[in-house]
Coordinates of C-alpha atoms and ligand atoms in Angstrom, one line a residue:
N1002 CA 19.0 8.5 0.2
A1003 CA 18.6 7.9 -3.5
T1004 CA 22.1 6.3 -3.7
M1005 CA 21.2 4.0 -0.8
G1006 CA 18.5 2.4 -3.0
H1007 CA 16.0 -0.1 -1.9
M1008 CA 14.1 0.0 1.3
E1009 CA 15.1 -3.6 2.0
T1010 CA 18.5 -2.5 3.3
L1011 CA 16.8 -0.6 6.0
H1012 CA 15.5 -3.8 7.6
D1013 CA 19.0 -5.2 7.9
P1014 CA 21.6 -3.1 9.6
A1015 CA 24.4 -5.3 8.2
A1016 CA 23.2 -4.8 4.7
F1017 CA 22.8 -1.1 5.4
Q1018 CA 26.4 -0.8 6.5
Q1019 CA 27.5 -2.8 3.5
K1020 CA 25.6 -0.5 1.1
L1021 CA 27.0 2.6 2.8
K1022 CA 30.5 1.2 2.4
V1023 CA 29.9 0.5 -1.3
V1024 CA 28.7 4.1 -1.7
Q1025 CA 31.7 5.5 -0.1
T1026 CA 34.1 3.2 -2.0
R1027 CA 32.6 4.2 -5.2
H1028 CA 32.8 7.9 -4.3
P1029 CA 35.9 8.2 -2.2
N1030 CA 36.3 11.9 -2.7
T1031 CA 32.7 12.9 -2.4
L1032 CA 31.3 14.7 0.5
I1033 CA 27.8 13.2 0.7
L1034 CA 25.4 15.4 2.6
G1035 CA 22.3 14.8 4.6
G1036 CA 20.9 18.3 4.3
Y1037 CA 19.2 20.6 6.8
L1038 CA 15.5 19.9 7.0
E1039 CA 15.9 17.1 4.4
I1040 CA 13.6 14.1 4.8
L1041 CA 15.9 11.1 5.3
G1042 CA 14.9 7.7 4.2
I1043 CA 16.6 5.8 7.0
Y1044 CA 14.3 7.3 9.6
Q1045 CA 11.3 5.8 7.9
H1046 CA 12.3 2.6 9.6
Q1047 CA 10.2 1.2 12.4
M1048 CA 13.2 1.6 14.7
Y1049 CA 12.4 5.3 14.6
Q1050 CA 8.7 5.1 15.2
Y1051 CA 7.3 6.9 18.2
P1052 CA 3.8 7.4 19.6
T1053 CA 1.9 10.7 19.3
N1054 CA -1.6 11.9 20.3
S1055 CA -2.8 10.7 16.9
G1056 CA -1.2 7.4 16.3
Y1057 CA 2.5 6.8 15.7
S1058 CA 4.8 9.1 13.7
H1059 CA 8.4 9.1 12.4
R1060 CA 11.0 11.7 13.1
T1061 CA 12.3 11.9 9.6
Q1062 CA 13.4 15.5 9.1
H1063 CA 17.0 16.3 9.6
L1064 CA 17.9 19.2 11.9
G1065 CA 21.6 19.2 11.2
V1066 CA 23.8 18.5 8.3
D1067 CA 25.8 15.3 7.7
F1068 CA 29.3 15.3 6.3
W1069 CA 30.2 11.9 5.0
L1070 CA 34.0 11.8 5.5
P1071 CA 36.4 9.1 6.6
S1072 CA 36.9 8.2 10.2
F1073 CA 39.8 10.1 11.9
T1074 CA 38.9 13.3 10.0
A1075 CA 39.8 16.1 12.3
I1076 CA 37.1 18.5 13.6
H1077 CA 38.0 22.1 14.6
S1078 CA 35.9 24.5 16.6
P1079 CA 34.6 27.4 14.5
F1080 CA 34.4 29.7 17.6
D1081 CA 35.7 30.2 21.1
G1082 CA 33.5 28.6 23.7
E1083 CA 33.3 25.8 26.3
V1084 CA 32.5 22.1 26.3
L1085 CA 29.1 21.3 27.6
F1086 CA 29.4 17.6 27.1
F1087 CA 31.7 15.0 25.6
G1088 CA 30.9 11.4 25.9
D1089 CA 29.0 8.3 24.8
N1090 CA 25.2 8.7 24.7
G1091 CA 25.1 5.0 24.2
Q1092 CA 22.1 4.2 22.1
A1093 CA 22.3 2.1 18.9
K1094 CA 21.7 4.2 15.8
D1095 CA 22.0 7.3 17.9
Y1096 CA 25.1 9.6 17.9
W1097 CA 27.2 7.6 20.5
Y1098 CA 30.3 9.7 21.0
T1099 CA 28.9 13.2 21.0
L1100 CA 30.3 16.6 21.6
I1101 CA 28.2 19.6 22.5
C1102 CA 29.9 23.0 22.8
R1103 CA 28.4 26.3 24.1
H1104 CA 29.2 29.6 22.4
K1105 CA 28.3 33.1 23.2
A1106 CA 26.6 35.4 20.7
D1107 CA 25.9 38.9 22.1
D1108 CA 24.0 38.4 25.3
S1109 CA 22.9 34.8 24.8
Y1110 CA 24.3 31.4 24.1
F1111 CA 24.0 28.9 21.3
Y1112 CA 25.2 25.4 21.1
L1113 CA 27.0 23.3 18.4
L1114 CA 26.4 19.5 18.4
Y1115 CA 28.9 17.1 16.8
G1116 CA 27.6 13.5 16.6
H1117 CA 29.1 10.1 15.6
L1118 CA 32.6 10.9 16.8
K1119 CA 35.7 8.9 17.7
E1120 CA 36.0 7.9 21.3
T1121 CA 39.5 9.6 21.6
T1122 CA 39.2 12.5 24.0
F1123 CA 40.4 15.8 22.7
V1124 CA 38.4 18.0 25.0
Q1125 CA 36.4 17.3 28.2
T1126 CA 33.2 18.5 29.7
G1127 CA 33.9 22.0 31.2
D1128 CA 37.0 22.7 29.0
R1129 CA 37.3 26.1 27.5
I1130 CA 38.0 25.9 23.7
K1131 CA 39.5 28.3 21.2
K1132 CA 38.5 29.0 17.6
G1133 CA 40.4 26.7 15.3
Q1134 CA 41.3 24.2 18.1
Q1135 CA 40.9 20.5 17.2
I1136 CA 38.0 19.2 19.3
A1137 CA 37.2 15.8 17.9
Q1138 CA 37.6 13.2 15.1
I1139 CA 35.0 11.5 13.0
G1140 CA 34.3 8.0 14.4
D1141 CA 33.8 4.6 12.7
A1142 CA 30.9 2.2 13.1
S1143 CA 32.3 0.6 16.2
E1144 CA 32.0 3.9 18.2
N1145 CA 29.5 6.0 16.3
G1146 CA 26.3 4.1 16.8
G1147 CA 26.8 1.6 14.0
W1148 CA 26.9 4.1 11.1
C1149 CA 29.2 4.5 8.3
P1150 CA 31.7 7.3 9.2
H1151 CA 30.1 10.7 9.1
L1152 CA 29.7 13.8 11.2
H1153 CA 26.3 15.1 12.2
F1154 CA 26.6 18.8 12.8
Q1155 CA 23.8 20.9 14.3
I1156 CA 23.1 24.3 15.7
I1157 CA 20.9 24.4 18.8
G1158 CA 19.5 27.7 20.1
D1159 CA 18.1 26.3 23.3
M1160 CA 19.0 23.0 24.8
L1161 CA 15.5 22.6 26.4
D1162 CA 17.1 21.4 29.6
Q1163 CA 19.0 18.6 27.9
T1164 CA 22.7 18.2 28.6
T1165 CA 24.1 15.1 26.9
T1166 CA 22.2 14.8 23.7
F1167 CA 19.6 16.5 21.5
Y1168 CA 17.0 15.5 18.8
G1169 CA 18.9 15.4 15.5
V1170 CA 15.7 14.7 13.5
C1171 CA 12.1 15.9 14.0
D1172 CA 8.6 15.0 13.0
P1173 CA 8.0 17.0 9.8
A1174 CA 4.6 18.0 11.4
D1175 CA 6.6 20.0 13.9
E1176 CA 9.1 21.5 11.5
T1177 CA 8.2 25.1 12.3
F1178 CA 8.9 24.6 16.0
W1179 CA 12.1 22.7 15.6
S1180 CA 13.6 24.9 12.8
H1181 CA 13.3 27.8 15.3
I1182 CA 15.2 25.8 17.9
C1183 CA 17.8 24.5 15.4
P1184 CA 18.5 27.1 12.7
D1185 CA 20.1 26.4 9.4
P1186 CA 23.8 25.7 9.7
S1187 CA 24.4 27.6 6.5
W1188 CA 24.7 30.5 8.9
I1189 CA 28.2 29.1 9.6
F1190 CA 29.0 27.4 6.3
K1191 CA 27.2 29.6 3.8
E1192 CA 29.2 28.5 0.8
Y1193 CA 29.3 24.8 1.3
I1194 CA 25.9 23.5 2.3
P1195 CA 23.4 22.9 -0.4
H1196 CA 19.8 22.8 0.7
P1197 CA 17.7 19.9 -0.3
T1198 CA 15.5 20.9 -3.1
I1199 CA 11.9 19.8 -2.6
K1200 CA 10.7 19.8 -6.1
W1201 CA 7.0 19.8 -5.5
N1202 CA 4.6 20.3 -2.7
R1203 CA 1.2 18.7 -2.6
S1204 CA -0.8 21.7 -3.7
D1205 CA 1.5 22.4 -6.6
L1206 CA 1.1 18.8 -7.7
I1207 CA -2.7 19.0 -7.4
T1208 CA -2.9 22.2 -9.4
K1209 CA -0.7 20.7 -12.1
R1210 CA -2.7 17.5 -12.1
N1211 CA -5.9 19.4 -12.5
H1212 CA -4.4 21.3 -15.4
I1213 CA -2.8 18.5 -17.5
L1214 CA -4.8 15.4 -16.5
G1215 CA -8.4 14.6 -17.2
K1216 CA -10.8 15.8 -14.5
S1217 CA -12.5 12.4 -14.3
L1218 CA -9.5 11.1 -12.4
S1219 CA -10.1 11.4 -8.7
L1220 CA -8.0 11.7 -5.6
Q1221 CA -8.6 10.0 -2.4
Y1222 CA -9.1 11.9 1.0
Q1223 CA -10.0 15.4 1.8
D1224 CA -6.3 16.2 2.1
P1225 CA -4.8 13.9 -0.6
L1226 CA -1.6 12.1 -0.1
Y1227 CA 1.7 12.4 -2.0
I1228 CA 3.0 8.8 -1.8
Q1229 CA 6.5 8.2 -2.9
R1230 CA 7.4 4.8 -1.8
G1231 CA 6.0 1.4 -0.8
D1232 CA 7.3 -1.0 1.7
G1233 CA 5.5 -4.2 2.6
M1234 CA 2.3 -3.1 4.5
Y1235 CA 3.2 0.5 4.2
L1236 CA 2.9 3.4 1.8
I1237 CA 5.3 6.3 2.6
D1238 CA 4.7 10.0 1.8
E1239 CA 7.1 12.7 0.8
K1240 CA 7.8 13.5 4.4
G1241 CA 8.8 9.9 5.2
Q1242 CA 5.5 9.1 7.1
R1243 CA 4.4 5.5 6.9
Y1244 CA 0.8 4.6 6.4
I1245 CA -0.6 1.1 7.0
D1246 CA -2.4 0.2 3.7
T1247 CA -5.7 -1.7 4.2
I1248 CA -6.9 -0.9 0.8
N1249 CA -4.4 -2.2 -1.7
N1250 CA -5.3 -5.7 -2.9
V1251 CA -2.9 -5.2 -5.8
A1252 CA 0.2 -5.1 -3.6
H1253 CA -0.8 -8.6 -2.6
V1254 CA 2.6 -9.9 -1.3
G1255 CA 3.6 -6.5 0.0
H1256 CA 4.5 -3.2 -1.6
E1257 CA 7.7 -3.4 -3.6
N1258 CA 8.3 -7.0 -2.5
S1259 CA 11.9 -7.4 -3.2
A1260 CA 11.7 -11.0 -4.6
V1261 CA 9.1 -9.8 -7.1
V1262 CA 11.0 -6.6 -8.0
N1263 CA 14.2 -8.6 -8.5
A1264 CA 12.4 -11.2 -10.7
G1265 CA 11.2 -8.4 -12.9
I1266 CA 14.6 -6.8 -13.1
A1267 CA 16.3 -10.1 -13.9
Q1268 CA 14.0 -10.9 -16.7
M1269 CA 13.9 -7.4 -18.0
T1270 CA 17.7 -7.4 -18.5
L1271 CA 17.4 -10.5 -20.6
L1272 CA 14.3 -10.2 -22.8
N1273 CA 10.9 -8.7 -23.0
T1274 CA 8.9 -9.4 -26.2
N1275 CA 5.6 -10.6 -27.4
T1276 CA 4.3 -14.2 -27.4
R1277 CA 5.0 -14.9 -31.0
Y1278 CA 8.3 -16.6 -30.1
I1279 CA 8.6 -19.8 -28.1
H1280 CA 9.4 -19.0 -24.5
H1281 CA 9.4 -21.1 -21.4
M1282 CA 8.3 -18.3 -19.1
I1283 CA 4.7 -18.1 -20.4
L1284 CA 4.4 -21.9 -20.1
D1285 CA 5.8 -22.0 -16.6
Y1286 CA 3.4 -19.3 -15.6
A1287 CA 0.4 -20.8 -17.3
N1288 CA 1.2 -24.0 -15.6
A1289 CA 1.5 -22.4 -12.2
L1290 CA -1.8 -20.6 -12.7
L1291 CA -3.7 -23.6 -13.9
Q1292 CA -2.5 -25.7 -11.1
T1293 CA -4.2 -23.4 -8.6
H1294 CA -7.5 -23.8 -10.4
D1295 CA -10.0 -26.6 -10.5
D1296 CA -9.2 -29.4 -13.0
H1297 CA -11.9 -28.5 -15.5
L1298 CA -10.2 -25.1 -16.2
E1299 CA -7.6 -26.2 -18.6
V1300 CA -6.6 -23.3 -20.8
A1301 CA -5.0 -19.9 -20.0
Y1302 CA -4.8 -16.6 -21.8
F1303 CA -2.8 -13.6 -20.7
V1304 CA -3.7 -9.9 -20.9
N1305 CA -2.7 -6.8 -19.0
S1306 CA -5.6 -5.9 -16.6
G1307 CA -8.8 -7.0 -15.1
S1308 CA -10.7 -5.0 -17.7
E1309 CA -8.9 -6.8 -20.5
A1310 CA -9.6 -10.2 -18.9
N1311 CA -13.3 -9.5 -18.6
E1312 CA -13.3 -8.0 -22.2
L1313 CA -11.9 -11.3 -23.4
A1314 CA -14.3 -13.3 -21.3
I1315 CA -17.2 -11.3 -22.9
R1316 CA -15.9 -12.1 -26.4
M1317 CA -15.5 -15.8 -25.5
A1318 CA -19.0 -16.1 -24.2
K1319 CA -20.5 -14.3 -27.2
Q1320 CA -18.5 -16.6 -29.5
M1321 CA -19.5 -19.8 -27.7
T1322 CA -23.2 -19.0 -27.3
G1323 CA -23.9 -16.8 -30.3
S1324 CA -25.7 -14.5 -27.9
N1325 CA -24.8 -11.0 -26.7
H1326 CA -27.1 -11.0 -23.7
F1327 CA -25.4 -10.8 -20.3
I1328 CA -26.8 -11.2 -16.8
V1329 CA -25.0 -8.9 -14.4
V1330 CA -25.3 -8.0 -10.7
Q1331 CA -26.6 -4.6 -9.5
H1332 CA -23.7 -2.4 -8.4
G1333 CA -21.2 -4.8 -9.9
Y1334 CA -18.0 -3.5 -11.5
H1335 CA -15.9 -5.3 -14.1
G1336 CA -13.7 -2.8 -15.9
N1337 CA -13.1 0.4 -17.7
T1338 CA -13.4 -0.6 -21.4
N1339 CA -16.5 -0.1 -23.5
A1340 CA -17.8 -3.6 -23.2
T1341 CA -16.9 -4.0 -19.5
I1342 CA -18.6 -0.6 -18.6
S1343 CA -21.7 -2.0 -20.3
I1344 CA -21.7 -4.9 -17.9
S1345 CA -20.9 -2.8 -14.8
S1346 CA -24.1 -1.5 -13.1
Y1347 CA -21.7 0.4 -10.7
K1348 CA -20.9 2.6 -13.7
F1349 CA -24.0 2.6 -16.0
D1350 CA -26.3 3.0 -13.0
G1351 CA -24.0 5.4 -11.2
K1352 CA -23.0 9.1 -11.7
G1353 CA -22.8 10.0 -15.4
G1354 CA -24.2 6.5 -16.5
K1355 CA -26.9 6.0 -19.0
G1356 CA -28.5 2.8 -17.6
A1357 CA -28.3 -0.7 -19.0
D1358 CA -28.3 -1.5 -22.7
D1359 CA -31.1 -3.7 -24.0
T1360 CA -28.8 -6.7 -23.9
I1361 CA -27.8 -6.3 -20.3
H1362 CA -30.1 -7.7 -17.6
V1363 CA -29.5 -6.7 -14.0
L1364 CA -30.0 -9.0 -11.1
P1365 CA -30.8 -7.3 -7.7
L1366 CA -27.7 -7.2 -5.5
P1367 CA -27.8 -10.4 -3.5
D1368 CA -27.1 -8.6 -0.2
P1369 CA -28.5 -10.5 2.8
F1370 CA -28.0 -7.5 5.0
R1371 CA -29.6 -4.5 3.3
G1372 CA -30.6 -6.0 -0.1
K1373 CA -34.0 -6.7 -1.6
Y1374 CA -34.3 -9.8 0.6
T1375 CA -32.6 -9.9 3.9
G1376 CA -31.9 -12.4 6.6
K1377 CA -30.5 -15.9 6.7
D1378 CA -32.2 -17.9 4.0
T1379 CA -32.2 -15.6 1.0
C1380 CA -30.5 -17.8 -1.5
D1381 CA -33.7 -19.2 -3.0
L1382 CA -35.2 -15.7 -3.2
Y1383 CA -32.3 -14.2 -5.2
L1384 CA -32.1 -17.3 -7.3
Y1385 CA -35.8 -16.8 -8.1
E1386 CA -34.9 -13.3 -9.3
L1387 CA -32.3 -14.8 -11.7
K1388 CA -34.7 -17.5 -12.9
T1389 CA -37.3 -14.8 -13.6
I1390 CA -34.8 -12.9 -15.8
L1391 CA -33.8 -16.1 -17.6
D1392 CA -37.4 -17.2 -18.1
Q1393 CA -38.3 -13.8 -19.5
L1394 CA -35.4 -14.0 -22.0
Q1395 CA -36.4 -17.5 -22.9
S1396 CA -40.0 -16.5 -23.5
K1397 CA -38.6 -14.0 -26.1
G1398 CA -36.5 -16.8 -27.7
I1399 CA -33.3 -15.2 -26.3
K1400 CA -30.4 -17.3 -25.0
P1401 CA -28.0 -15.7 -22.4
A1402 CA -24.3 -15.5 -23.2
A1403 CA -23.2 -15.5 -19.6
L1404 CA -23.8 -14.5 -16.0
I1405 CA -20.8 -12.5 -14.8
I1406 CA -20.4 -12.1 -11.0
E1407 CA -17.7 -11.7 -8.4
P1408 CA -17.8 -14.4 -5.7
I1409 CA -17.8 -11.5 -3.1
I1410 CA -19.2 -8.3 -4.6
S1411 CA -16.5 -5.7 -4.0
C1412 CA -17.6 -2.3 -5.3
G1413 CA -21.1 -3.2 -4.3
G1414 CA -19.9 -3.1 -0.7
Q1415 CA -18.0 -6.3 0.2
I1416 CA -21.2 -8.3 -0.2
V1417 CA -20.9 -11.9 0.9
L1418 CA -23.4 -13.8 -1.2
P1419 CA -26.0 -16.0 0.4
S1420 CA -24.5 -19.4 0.9
D1421 CA -24.8 -21.6 -2.2
F1422 CA -25.9 -18.7 -4.4
L1423 CA -22.8 -18.7 -6.5
K1424 CA -22.8 -22.5 -7.1
R1425 CA -26.5 -22.6 -7.9
S1426 CA -26.6 -19.5 -10.0
F1427 CA -23.7 -20.9 -12.1
N1428 CA -25.6 -24.1 -12.6
M1429 CA -28.7 -22.3 -13.4
I1430 CA -27.2 -20.1 -16.2
R1431 CA -25.8 -23.2 -17.8
E1432 CA -29.2 -24.8 -17.8
Y1433 CA -30.3 -21.9 -19.9
G1434 CA -27.4 -22.2 -22.3
G1435 CA -25.2 -19.5 -20.9
L1436 CA -21.7 -19.5 -19.4
A1437 CA -20.7 -18.8 -15.8
I1438 CA -17.9 -16.2 -15.5
A1439 CA -16.3 -15.7 -12.1
D1440 CA -14.6 -12.3 -11.8
E1441 CA -11.8 -12.9 -9.3
V1442 CA -9.9 -9.7 -10.1
Q1443 CA -10.4 -8.5 -6.5
V1444 CA -11.0 -11.5 -4.4
G1445 CA -8.6 -14.1 -5.7
L1446 CA -5.1 -15.5 -5.3
G1447 CA -5.3 -16.8 -1.8
R1448 CA -7.0 -13.9 -0.2
M1449 CA -9.8 -16.1 1.0
G1450 CA -7.3 -17.9 3.2
S1451 CA -8.7 -21.4 2.6
H1452 CA -8.5 -21.6 -1.2
W1453 CA -6.6 -20.0 -4.0
W1454 CA -9.8 -18.7 -5.6
A1455 CA -13.1 -17.5 -4.0
Y1456 CA -15.2 -19.7 -6.4
Q1457 CA -13.5 -22.7 -4.9
E1458 CA -14.4 -21.6 -1.4
Q1459 CA -18.0 -21.6 -2.5
D1460 CA -17.7 -24.9 -4.3
A1461 CA -18.9 -23.3 -7.6
Y1462 CA -18.1 -24.4 -11.1
P1463 CA -17.3 -21.4 -13.5
D1464 CA -16.7 -21.8 -17.2
I1465 CA -14.4 -18.8 -17.3
V1466 CA -12.4 -17.2 -14.4
T1467 CA -11.0 -13.7 -14.9
M1468 CA -8.1 -12.4 -12.9
G1469 CA -6.0 -9.2 -12.6
K1470 CA -4.9 -6.9 -9.8
P1471 CA -2.8 -9.1 -7.4
L1472 CA -1.3 -11.3 -10.2
G1473 CA 1.6 -9.0 -10.8
N1474 CA 1.7 -7.3 -7.4
G1475 CA 1.5 -3.9 -9.1
H1476 CA 2.9 -4.9 -12.5
P1477 CA 0.1 -5.0 -15.0
V1478 CA -0.8 -8.7 -15.4
G1479 CA -4.3 -10.0 -16.2
A1480 CA -5.4 -13.5 -17.2
I1481 CA -8.3 -15.8 -17.8
V1482 CA -8.6 -19.5 -17.4
C1483 CA -11.4 -21.4 -19.1
R1484 CA -12.7 -24.8 -20.1
Q1485 CA -11.1 -26.4 -23.1
E1486 CA -14.4 -26.3 -25.0
V1487 CA -14.7 -22.5 -24.5
A1488 CA -11.1 -21.9 -25.6
D1489 CA -11.7 -24.2 -28.7
S1490 CA -14.8 -22.3 -29.7
F1491 CA -13.0 -19.0 -29.4
S1492 CA -10.2 -20.2 -31.7
N1493 CA -12.3 -19.7 -34.8
G1494 CA -9.4 -18.6 -37.1
M1495 CA -9.1 -15.0 -35.9
E1496 CA -5.8 -14.5 -34.2
F1497 CA -5.8 -13.3 -30.6
F1498 CA -2.8 -11.0 -30.3
N1499 CA -2.0 -9.0 -27.3
T1500 CA 1.3 -7.0 -27.6
F1501 CA 2.1 -7.1 -23.9
G1502 CA 0.0 -9.9 -22.4
G1503 CA 2.1 -12.9 -21.4
N1504 CA 5.5 -11.3 -22.1
P1505 CA 8.4 -12.9 -20.3
V1506 CA 8.8 -10.1 -17.7
S1507 CA 5.1 -10.2 -16.7
C1508 CA 5.3 -14.0 -16.4
A1509 CA 8.5 -13.9 -14.4
I1510 CA 6.8 -11.4 -12.0
G1511 CA 3.7 -13.5 -11.9
L1512 CA 5.7 -16.6 -11.0
A1513 CA 7.6 -14.7 -8.3
V1514 CA 4.2 -13.7 -6.8
F1515 CA 3.1 -17.3 -6.6
K1516 CA 6.4 -18.3 -5.1
Q1517 CA 6.1 -15.6 -2.4
I1518 CA 2.7 -16.8 -1.5
Q1519 CA 4.0 -20.3 -1.2
D1520 CA 7.3 -19.6 0.4
Q1521 CA 5.9 -17.3 3.0
N1522 CA 2.7 -19.3 3.6
L1523 CA 0.6 -16.3 2.8
M1524 CA -2.6 -18.1 2.2
E1525 CA -2.5 -19.4 5.7
N1526 CA -1.6 -15.9 6.9
A1527 CA -4.7 -14.6 5.1
R1528 CA -6.7 -17.1 7.0
I1529 CA -5.2 -16.5 10.4
Q1530 CA -5.0 -12.7 10.2
G1531 CA -8.4 -12.5 8.5
T1532 CA -10.1 -14.4 11.4
Y1533 CA -8.2 -12.3 13.9
F1534 CA -9.2 -9.1 12.2
T1535 CA -12.9 -10.2 11.8
N1536 CA -13.2 -11.1 15.5
K1537 CA -11.7 -7.8 16.5
L1538 CA -14.1 -5.9 14.3
I1539 CA -17.1 -7.9 15.7
K1540 CA -15.9 -7.0 19.2
L1541 CA -15.7 -3.4 18.2
A1542 CA -19.2 -3.5 16.8
T1543 CA -20.6 -4.5 20.2
R1544 CA -19.1 -1.3 21.6
F1545 CA -20.0 0.9 18.8
P1546 CA -23.5 0.3 17.5
I1547 CA -22.8 2.5 14.4
I1548 CA -21.0 -0.6 13.0
A1549 CA -24.2 -2.3 11.8
D1550 CA -22.6 -5.3 10.1
V1551 CA -19.1 -6.9 9.8
R1552 CA -18.6 -9.3 7.0
G1553 CA -16.1 -10.9 4.7
V1554 CA -13.9 -14.0 4.1
G1555 CA -10.2 -14.2 4.8
L1556 CA -8.7 -10.8 4.2
F1557 CA -11.5 -9.5 2.1
L1558 CA -13.5 -7.7 4.8
G1559 CA -15.9 -4.9 5.3
F1560 CA -18.0 -3.1 7.9
E1561 CA -21.0 -1.0 7.4
L1562 CA -22.0 2.2 9.2
C1563 CA -25.7 2.7 9.7
D1564 CA -28.1 4.5 12.1
R1565 CA -30.5 2.7 14.4
N1566 CA -32.9 2.1 11.5
N1567 CA -30.2 0.5 9.4
Q1568 CA -30.1 3.6 7.2
P1569 CA -26.6 4.1 5.6
L1570 CA -24.3 6.8 7.1
E1571 CA -22.2 8.0 4.3
K1572 CA -20.9 11.1 6.0
A1573 CA -19.8 9.1 9.1
A1574 CA -17.9 6.7 6.8
T1575 CA -16.1 9.5 5.0
T1576 CA -15.2 11.1 8.3
L1577 CA -14.0 7.8 9.7
V1578 CA -11.7 7.2 6.7
N1579 CA -10.3 10.7 6.9
E1580 CA -9.7 10.5 10.6
M1581 CA -8.0 7.1 10.2
K1582 CA -5.7 8.6 7.6
K1583 CA -4.6 11.2 10.1
R1584 CA -3.7 8.3 12.3
K1585 CA -1.6 6.7 9.5
V1586 CA -4.1 4.0 8.4
L1587 CA -5.4 4.0 4.8
M1588 CA -9.0 2.8 4.5
S1589 CA -11.6 3.4 1.8
T1590 CA -15.4 3.5 1.5
D1591 CA -17.6 1.8 -1.1
G1592 CA -21.0 0.3 -1.7
P1593 CA -24.0 1.9 -3.3
D1594 CA -24.4 4.2 -0.3
H1595 CA -20.7 4.7 0.3
N1596 CA -21.1 3.7 3.9
V1597 CA -19.1 0.5 3.8
I1598 CA -15.5 0.5 4.9
K1599 CA -13.6 -1.9 2.7
I1600 CA -10.6 -3.8 4.1
K1601 CA -8.5 -5.7 1.6
P1602 CA -4.8 -5.3 2.7
P1603 CA -1.7 -6.9 1.3
I1604 CA -1.9 -10.5 2.6
V1605 CA 1.4 -10.0 4.4
I1606 CA -0.4 -8.2 7.2
Q1607 CA 0.5 -9.2 10.7
Q1608 CA -1.2 -9.1 14.1
N1609 CA 0.6 -5.9 15.2
H1610 CA -0.8 -4.0 12.2
I1611 CA -4.3 -5.2 13.0
D1612 CA -3.9 -4.3 16.7
Y1613 CA -2.8 -0.8 15.7
I1614 CA -5.7 -0.4 13.3
I1615 CA -8.3 -1.6 15.8
D1616 CA -6.8 0.7 18.5
Q1617 CA -7.0 3.7 16.2
L1618 CA -10.6 2.7 15.1
E1619 CA -11.6 2.6 18.8
I1620 CA -10.2 6.0 19.5
V1621 CA -11.8 7.6 16.4
L1622 CA -15.2 5.9 17.0
S1623 CA -15.2 7.1 20.6
N1624 CA -15.8 10.6 19.3
P1625 CA -19.5 11.5 20.0
I1626 CA -20.1 12.2 16.3
F1627 CA -20.2 8.5 15.8
T1628 CA -22.8 7.9 18.5
I1629 CA -26.2 6.8 17.1
Ligands
PMP245 N1 -13.2 -6.5 -12.1 C1 -13.3 -6.1 -10.8 C2 -14.1 -6.9 -9.8 C3 -12.6 -5.0 -10.4 O1 -12.7 -4.6 -9.1 C4 -11.8 -4.3 -11.3 C5 -11.0 -3.1 -10.9 N2 -11.4 -2.4 -9.8 C6 -11.8 -4.8 -12.6 C7 -12.5 -5.9 -13.0 C8 -11.0 -4.0 -13.7 O2 -9.6 -4.2 -13.5 P1 -8.5 -3.1 -14.0 O3 -8.8 -1.9 -13.4 O4 -7.2 -3.8 -13.7 O5 -8.7 -3.1 -15.5

């Protein structure tokens, strides 16, 4: 599996064949084995998906052994016996020409299955065979189900009423059962068959993690996942099971998007260095980034994360205004550095926090659903709260440095601001001499569906925009764009040097992300699928009153679980997320009361994914524990 390389080949049978041929040409004398009970990458493909009582699953665990040998290689029977079946079982990617022989051991029978054979007949159904007799040959792609030549060999203890074929791979969840039916072929080939070595299991890894990593790192889910690969909308665990990812707004254009990966590889083979040399990549990327922003945002800086972007924005605002007083939003989050923690109510008002510093002024969460003011027309009321803070500062002779806010409050629980609030609050902070900073780390880059950036969707005018997460599709890229005047005031003689920010590899990756969004029309996809998803969730809410609110824009959505008095149901939200995980859908909770299910998937999501998620939500929510 490792030699086969990138998942992309799995989507294209011709490419897969080609790759197998390359592997075999490079290693002509090598017997490549797919081991007994090994998890085989190929079976992670959708072609091998099947429905179970708890969502879909993949039969990824090998019940036989594979011998990768040239076609025409002769196969001899290891025992006396009789032929139960020889013929073509006829399904693409199955065994095609298959031989099943029956052998006697003491008072009972066992069976040997040989798959992917040549169509040439050596023995026929009903024939008696002798130990050492040639019984078949290894087939080629035209007769073996479209595979590169190899033999699938398996021992079967009980045919379970089958006569012409048998499962060659099983769902790892049923390993115990199937390994009893199909024992280890090492029984026959003791000396030749290596077992796949599974290096770690989940609990070993958790123990090790707890031992050598800081305890403040957390793991998601009651039964945490060991994720080994990504592929578009999916994360794949060590057993080859595919989970639809509705959480990851970093893997914006799909996990391990091959165009992005290849752009990174191509540039990494040429050069990766800091920005003290002239290079076209940073200019191309800055240009591409600025083109997506409103005209008044003319200058870009590159960093490595959302935290660094906000850190830089804080420095710029302080420099420009001469003030160190910031207005922040209750439950807002802006990063993990000293300065960004100090502007993140989510942290300083949360567990282990010490409250706001004297220079930080917290605006009540402008949540029209369960905030201080609720209902349709709350914009003026929340603006009045902002004005009160600013007036109080003014009365003390204090000028604000900036208001920093996300256009949709993410960690606060996917809070869609009252209409016009962003625009008017930005105008208001400027009237008092401060800057408006839009934190687009989570919401930006086409996710809104209608615009590149969420501030544009709300017709707001920021002085600085900070960005991160999706820019590099998983590679660490952060950026800010700002007005010329802000950039000029920041350039006070002190050099801004960032070892990695804006390096050619990061810029090549960033450019590839833009290109993917454009080439695949992903902004439009975010709009179409976001609307589809929202409508489905609204419909679900009419059936299940526990869903108290559905909100969001584009593919930045959330729904909130409450009781009949609109009180938050944290436990129900946690249970829902864990149940959905069992059904191969990754979701997460957030918000001050941890009762909001956040939905912010890669924007390559398609209708079939949404239909599956909704179907599974419907099944889970039908459990009486979710009745209110
Ligand atoms: N701003 C917002 C709104 C965020 O959600 C985050 C990360 N969750 C950050 C900033 C910090 O980004 P990073 O973790 O990349 O430093």
